[in-house]
PDB file of C-alpha atoms in Angstrom:
ATOM      1  CA  ILE A  27       6.019-107.207 -28.374  1.00  0.00           C
ATOM      2  CA  CYS A  28       6.391-107.727 -32.069  1.00  0.00           C
ATOM      3  CA  LYS A  29       4.186-109.149 -34.799  1.00  0.00           C
ATOM      4  CA  VAL A  30       6.141-112.404 -34.763  1.00  0.00           C
ATOM      5  CA  CYS A  31       7.015-113.036 -31.135  1.00  0.00           C
ATOM      6  CA  GLN A  32       9.981-115.360 -30.918  1.00  0.00           C
ATOM      7  CA  ALA A  33      13.297-115.899 -29.190  1.00  0.00           C
ATOM      8  CA  PRO A  34      15.881-113.154 -29.706  1.00  0.00           C
ATOM      9  CA  ASP A  35      18.398-113.389 -32.535  1.00  0.00           C
ATOM     10  CA  TYR A  36      21.587-113.686 -30.486  1.00  0.00           C
ATOM     11  CA  ASP A  37      23.908-113.173 -33.464  1.00  0.00           C
ATOM     12  CA  ALA A  38      22.113-110.007 -34.608  1.00  0.00           C
ATOM     13  CA  LEU A  39      22.137-108.577 -31.077  1.00  0.00           C
ATOM     14  CA  LEU A  40      25.827-109.411 -30.652  1.00  0.00           C
ATOM     15  CA  GLU A  41      26.701-107.830 -33.997  1.00  0.00           C
ATOM     16  CA  SER A  42      24.788-104.662 -33.093  1.00  0.00           C
ATOM     17  CA  LEU A  43      26.434-104.407 -29.690  1.00  0.00           C
ATOM     18  CA  LEU A  44      29.899-104.952 -31.190  1.00  0.00           C
ATOM     19  CA  ILE A  45      29.251-102.075 -33.612  1.00  0.00           C
ATOM     20  CA  LEU A  46      28.270 -99.862 -30.676  1.00  0.00           C
ATOM     21  CA  ASN A  47      31.275-101.039 -28.660  1.00  0.00           C
ATOM     22  CA  GLU A  48      33.692-100.169 -31.467  1.00  0.00           C
ATOM     23  CA  GLY A  49      31.994 -97.015 -32.717  1.00  0.00           C
ATOM     24  CA  ILE A  50      31.004 -95.113 -29.579  1.00  0.00           C
ATOM     25  CA  ARG A  51      33.615 -93.739 -27.211  1.00  0.00           C
ATOM     26  CA  LYS A  52      31.461 -93.895 -24.075  1.00  0.00           C
ATOM     27  CA  ALA A  53      28.276 -95.904 -23.811  1.00  0.00           C
ATOM     28  CA  PHE A  54      26.151 -97.707 -21.297  1.00  0.00           C
ATOM     29  CA  VAL A  55      23.629 -99.944 -23.044  1.00  0.00           C
ATOM     30  CA  VAL A  56      20.613-101.329 -21.225  1.00  0.00           C
ATOM     31  CA  LEU A  57      19.201-104.225 -23.197  1.00  0.00           C
ATOM     32  CA  LEU A  58      15.686-104.997 -22.029  1.00  0.00           C
ATOM     33  CA  GLY A  59      13.789-108.137 -22.927  1.00  0.00           C
ATOM     34  CA  PRO A  60      10.043-108.774 -22.903  1.00  0.00           C
ATOM     35  CA  ILE A  61       7.800-107.281 -20.282  1.00  0.00           C
ATOM     36  CA  HIS A  62       5.810-109.523 -17.968  1.00  0.00           C
ATOM     37  CA  VAL A  63       2.689-107.806 -16.616  1.00  0.00           C
ATOM     38  CA  SER A  64       0.761-109.611 -13.926  1.00  0.00           C
ATOM     39  CA  SER A  65      -1.787-109.060 -11.235  1.00  0.00           C
ATOM     40  CA  SER A  66      -0.463-108.894  -7.698  1.00  0.00           C
ATOM     41  CA  TYR A  67      -2.975-111.657  -6.941  1.00  0.00           C
ATOM     42  CA  HIS A  68      -1.896-113.986  -9.770  1.00  0.00           C
ATOM     43  CA  GLN A  69       1.764-113.244 -10.532  1.00  0.00           C
ATOM     44  CA  GLU A  70       2.483-116.271 -12.719  1.00  0.00           C
ATOM     45  CA  ALA A  71       0.056-115.296 -15.487  1.00  0.00           C
ATOM     46  CA  ASN A  72       1.394-112.830 -18.045  1.00  0.00           C
ATOM     47  CA  LEU A  73      -1.479-110.587 -19.086  1.00  0.00           C
ATOM     48  CA  LEU A  74       0.238-109.775 -22.368  1.00  0.00           C
ATOM     49  CA  LYS A  75      -0.470-113.308 -23.595  1.00  0.00           C
ATOM     50  CA  SER A  76      -4.176-112.671 -24.117  1.00  0.00           C
ATOM     51  CA  ARG A  77      -3.469-109.329 -25.825  1.00  0.00           C
ATOM     52  CA  CYS A  78      -0.873-110.497 -28.344  1.00  0.00           C
ATOM     53  CA  ALA A  79      -2.065-112.264 -31.500  1.00  0.00           C
ATOM     54  CA  CYS A  80       1.145-114.343 -31.590  1.00  0.00           C
ATOM     55  CA  PHE A  81       0.612-115.792 -28.131  1.00  0.00           C
ATOM     56  CA  LYS A  82      -3.140-116.268 -27.806  1.00  0.00           C
ATOM     57  CA  GLU A  83      -3.064-119.829 -29.129  1.00  0.00           C
ATOM     58  CA  LYS A  84       0.287-120.829 -27.610  1.00  0.00           C
ATOM     59  CA  SER A  85       0.565-123.151 -24.624  1.00  0.00           C
ATOM     60  CA  ASN A  86       2.003-122.154 -21.276  1.00  0.00           C
ATOM     61  CA  GLU A  87       4.889-124.562 -21.922  1.00  0.00           C
ATOM     62  CA  PHE A  88       5.683-122.700 -25.147  1.00  0.00           C
ATOM     63  CA  MET A  89       5.669-119.421 -23.214  1.00  0.00           C
ATOM     64  CA  ASN A  90       7.968-120.847 -20.534  1.00  0.00           C
ATOM     65  CA  GLU A  91      10.388-122.132 -23.186  1.00  0.00           C
ATOM     66  CA  LEU A  92      10.354-118.746 -24.921  1.00  0.00           C
ATOM     67  CA  ASN A  93      11.166-117.035 -21.612  1.00  0.00           C
ATOM     68  CA  ARG A  94      14.060-119.449 -21.079  1.00  0.00           C
ATOM     69  CA  GLU A  95      15.400-118.634 -24.565  1.00  0.00           C
ATOM     70  CA  TRP A  96      15.338-114.883 -23.815  1.00  0.00           C
ATOM     71  CA  ILE A  97      17.114-115.429 -20.506  1.00  0.00           C
ATOM     72  CA  LYS A  98      19.746-117.697 -22.086  1.00  0.00           C
ATOM     73  CA  ALA A  99      20.506-115.222 -24.898  1.00  0.00           C
ATOM     74  CA  PHE A 100      20.769-112.239 -22.550  1.00  0.00           C
ATOM     75  CA  VAL A 101      22.990-114.114 -20.096  1.00  0.00           C
ATOM     76  CA  ARG A 102      25.299-115.056 -23.007  1.00  0.00           C
ATOM     77  CA  LEU A 103      25.457-111.429 -24.190  1.00  0.00           C
ATOM     78  CA  GLN A 104      26.226-110.141 -20.692  1.00  0.00           C
ATOM     79  CA  ALA A 105      28.938-112.778 -20.234  1.00  0.00           C
ATOM     80  CA  TYR A 106      30.458-111.986 -23.630  1.00  0.00           C
ATOM     81  CA  PHE A 107      30.950-108.306 -22.802  1.00  0.00           C
ATOM     82  CA  GLU A 108      32.367-109.115 -19.370  1.00  0.00           C
ATOM     83  CA  GLN A 109      35.248-111.153 -20.825  1.00  0.00           C
ATOM     84  CA  PRO A 110      38.613-109.508 -20.038  1.00  0.00           C
ATOM     85  CA  HIS A 111      39.689-109.246 -23.701  1.00  0.00           C
ATOM     86  CA  ILE A 112      36.356-107.605 -24.696  1.00  0.00           C
ATOM     87  CA  LYS A 113      35.460-105.505 -21.659  1.00  0.00           C
ATOM     88  CA  ARG A 114      36.509-101.882 -21.678  1.00  0.00           C
ATOM     89  CA  ARG A 115      36.037 -99.169 -19.086  1.00  0.00           C
ATOM     90  CA  LYS A 116      33.993 -96.849 -21.284  1.00  0.00           C
ATOM     91  CA  PHE A 117      31.443 -99.355 -22.575  1.00  0.00           C
ATOM     92  CA  GLY A 118      28.996-101.164 -20.366  1.00  0.00           C
ATOM     93  CA  LEU A 119      26.146-103.529 -20.992  1.00  0.00           C
ATOM     94  CA  LEU A 120      23.341-104.429 -18.650  1.00  0.00           C
ATOM     95  CA  ALA A 121      21.210-107.180 -20.180  1.00  0.00           C
ATOM     96  CA  LEU A 122      17.893-107.619 -18.385  1.00  0.00           C
ATOM     97  CA  PRO A 123      16.005-110.502 -19.990  1.00  0.00           C
ATOM     98  CA  MET A 124      12.677-109.640 -18.348  1.00  0.00           C
ATOM     99  CA  LEU A 125      10.978-106.681 -16.770  1.00  0.00           C
ATOM    100  CA  THR A 126       8.144-107.678 -14.472  1.00  0.00           C
ATOM    101  CA  ILE A 127       5.438-105.192 -13.592  1.00  0.00           C
ATOM    102  CA  THR A 128       3.041-106.392 -10.921  1.00  0.00           C
ATOM    103  CA  SER A 129      -0.008-104.287 -10.220  1.00  0.00           C
ATOM    104  CA  ARG A 130      -3.248-104.507  -8.282  1.00  0.00           C
ATOM    105  CA  TYR A 131      -4.946-103.096 -11.399  1.00  0.00           C
ATOM    106  CA  PRO A 132      -2.812-104.462 -14.240  1.00  0.00           C
ATOM    107  CA  TYR A 133      -5.313-103.790 -17.027  1.00  0.00           C
ATOM    108  CA  SER A 134      -4.990-100.073 -16.297  1.00  0.00           C
ATOM    109  CA  LEU A 135      -1.410-100.252 -17.641  1.00  0.00           C
ATOM    110  CA  PHE A 136      -2.403-101.110 -21.236  1.00  0.00           C
ATOM    111  CA  ILE A 137      -3.758 -99.340 -24.251  1.00  0.00           C
ATOM    112  CA  PRO A 138      -7.245-100.897 -24.648  1.00  0.00           C
ATOM    113  CA  ASN A 139      -7.270-104.150 -26.678  1.00  0.00           C
ATOM    114  CA  ARG A 140      -3.559-103.895 -27.512  1.00  0.00           C
ATOM    115  CA  PRO A 141      -0.403-105.532 -26.109  1.00  0.00           C
ATOM    116  CA  LEU A 142       1.119-102.068 -25.595  1.00  0.00           C
ATOM    117  CA  LEU A 143       1.719-100.171 -22.391  1.00  0.00           C
ATOM    118  CA  ASN A 144      -0.022 -96.837 -21.964  1.00  0.00           C
ATOM    119  CA  ARG A 145       1.553 -93.799 -20.277  1.00  0.00           C
ATOM    120  CA  LYS A 146       0.929 -95.205 -16.798  1.00  0.00           C
ATOM    121  CA  GLY A 147       2.451 -98.558 -17.818  1.00  0.00           C
ATOM    122  CA  HIS A 148       5.505 -96.801 -19.226  1.00  0.00           C
ATOM    123  CA  THR A 149       5.821 -94.772 -16.028  1.00  0.00           C
ATOM    124  CA  TYR A 150       5.801 -97.954 -13.942  1.00  0.00           C
ATOM    125  CA  ALA A 151       8.334 -99.635 -16.241  1.00  0.00           C
ATOM    126  CA  THR A 152      10.588 -96.563 -16.158  1.00  0.00           C
ATOM    127  CA  LYS A 153      10.421 -96.363 -12.376  1.00  0.00           C
ATOM    128  CA  TRP A 154      11.288-100.054 -12.069  1.00  0.00           C
ATOM    129  CA  LEU A 155      14.209 -99.701 -14.479  1.00  0.00           C
ATOM    130  CA  TRP A 156      15.560 -96.563 -12.763  1.00  0.00           C
ATOM    131  CA  ASN A 157      15.376 -98.134  -9.314  1.00  0.00           C
ATOM    132  CA  ARG A 158      17.005-101.313 -10.641  1.00  0.00           C
ATOM    133  CA  LEU A 159      19.841 -99.300 -12.200  1.00  0.00           C
ATOM    134  CA  MET A 160      20.400 -97.319  -8.993  1.00  0.00           C
ATOM    135  CA  THR A 161      20.272-100.221  -6.542  1.00  0.00           C
ATOM    136  CA  GLY A 162      21.466-103.134  -8.651  1.00  0.00           C
ATOM    137  CA  PRO A 163      20.055-106.630  -8.374  1.00  0.00           C
ATOM    138  CA  ALA A 164      19.126-105.892  -4.744  1.00  0.00           C
ATOM    139  CA  TYR A 165      16.042-103.957  -5.892  1.00  0.00           C
ATOM    140  CA  ASN A 166      13.246-106.223  -4.709  1.00  0.00           C
ATOM    141  CA  LEU A 167      10.173-105.698  -6.839  1.00  0.00           C
ATOM    142  CA  SER A 168       8.103-108.072  -4.738  1.00  0.00           C
ATOM    143  CA  LEU A 169       8.254-105.551  -1.894  1.00  0.00           C
ATOM    144  CA  ALA A 170       7.586-102.528  -4.100  1.00  0.00           C
ATOM    145  CA  VAL A 171       4.203-101.043  -4.875  1.00  0.00           C
ATOM    146  CA  LEU A 172       5.056 -99.150  -8.052  1.00  0.00           C
ATOM    147  CA  SER A 173       2.181 -96.703  -7.647  1.00  0.00           C
ATOM    148  CA  GLN A 174       3.594 -95.703  -4.243  1.00  0.00           C
ATOM    149  CA  ASP A 175       7.288 -96.490  -4.642  1.00  0.00           C
ATOM    150  CA  SER A 176       9.389 -93.400  -5.246  1.00  0.00           C
ATOM    151  CA  TYR A 177      12.320 -93.037  -7.599  1.00  0.00           C
ATOM    152  CA  TYR A 178      15.427 -94.134  -5.740  1.00  0.00           C
ATOM    153  CA  CYS A 179      17.936 -91.369  -5.099  1.00  0.00           C
ATOM    154  CA  PRO A 180      21.341 -92.506  -3.830  1.00  0.00           C
ATOM    155  CA  SER A 181      22.745 -90.607  -0.879  1.00  0.00           C
ATOM    156  CA  MET A 182      25.761 -88.452  -1.530  1.00  0.00           C
TER     157      MET A 182
END
């Protein structure tokens, strides 16, 4: 979360990714959008909203529109790099517009009074991302309890 929370700058992201695509022989880029932290009892409410100065006064409709803008930009970026004339075997992009962490004790994932994840929050986010990378879109977070879910290890 930044000091001026807003929709992503598609052109700046595209330019950066094109530089990486042309300048690095082998790369797999994971582009991760905003994090949505919610209670397992109230999953629609993003607990970051009350912790971020940019969002405190914003309406839920504004937040929903902002989420749609992030999704739209990331879908466009993913589609751009999957075009046959752009795509190459040694450069991959996985654009994930949102990372949702649902917890029974969501406030335990934050640095006090800040919109930043603490070590435990980062551990949960890392575990989610790893399991998502290993299993693909089939990784069902709604069935996972991140405090008990193990890191996925593919069978050989």
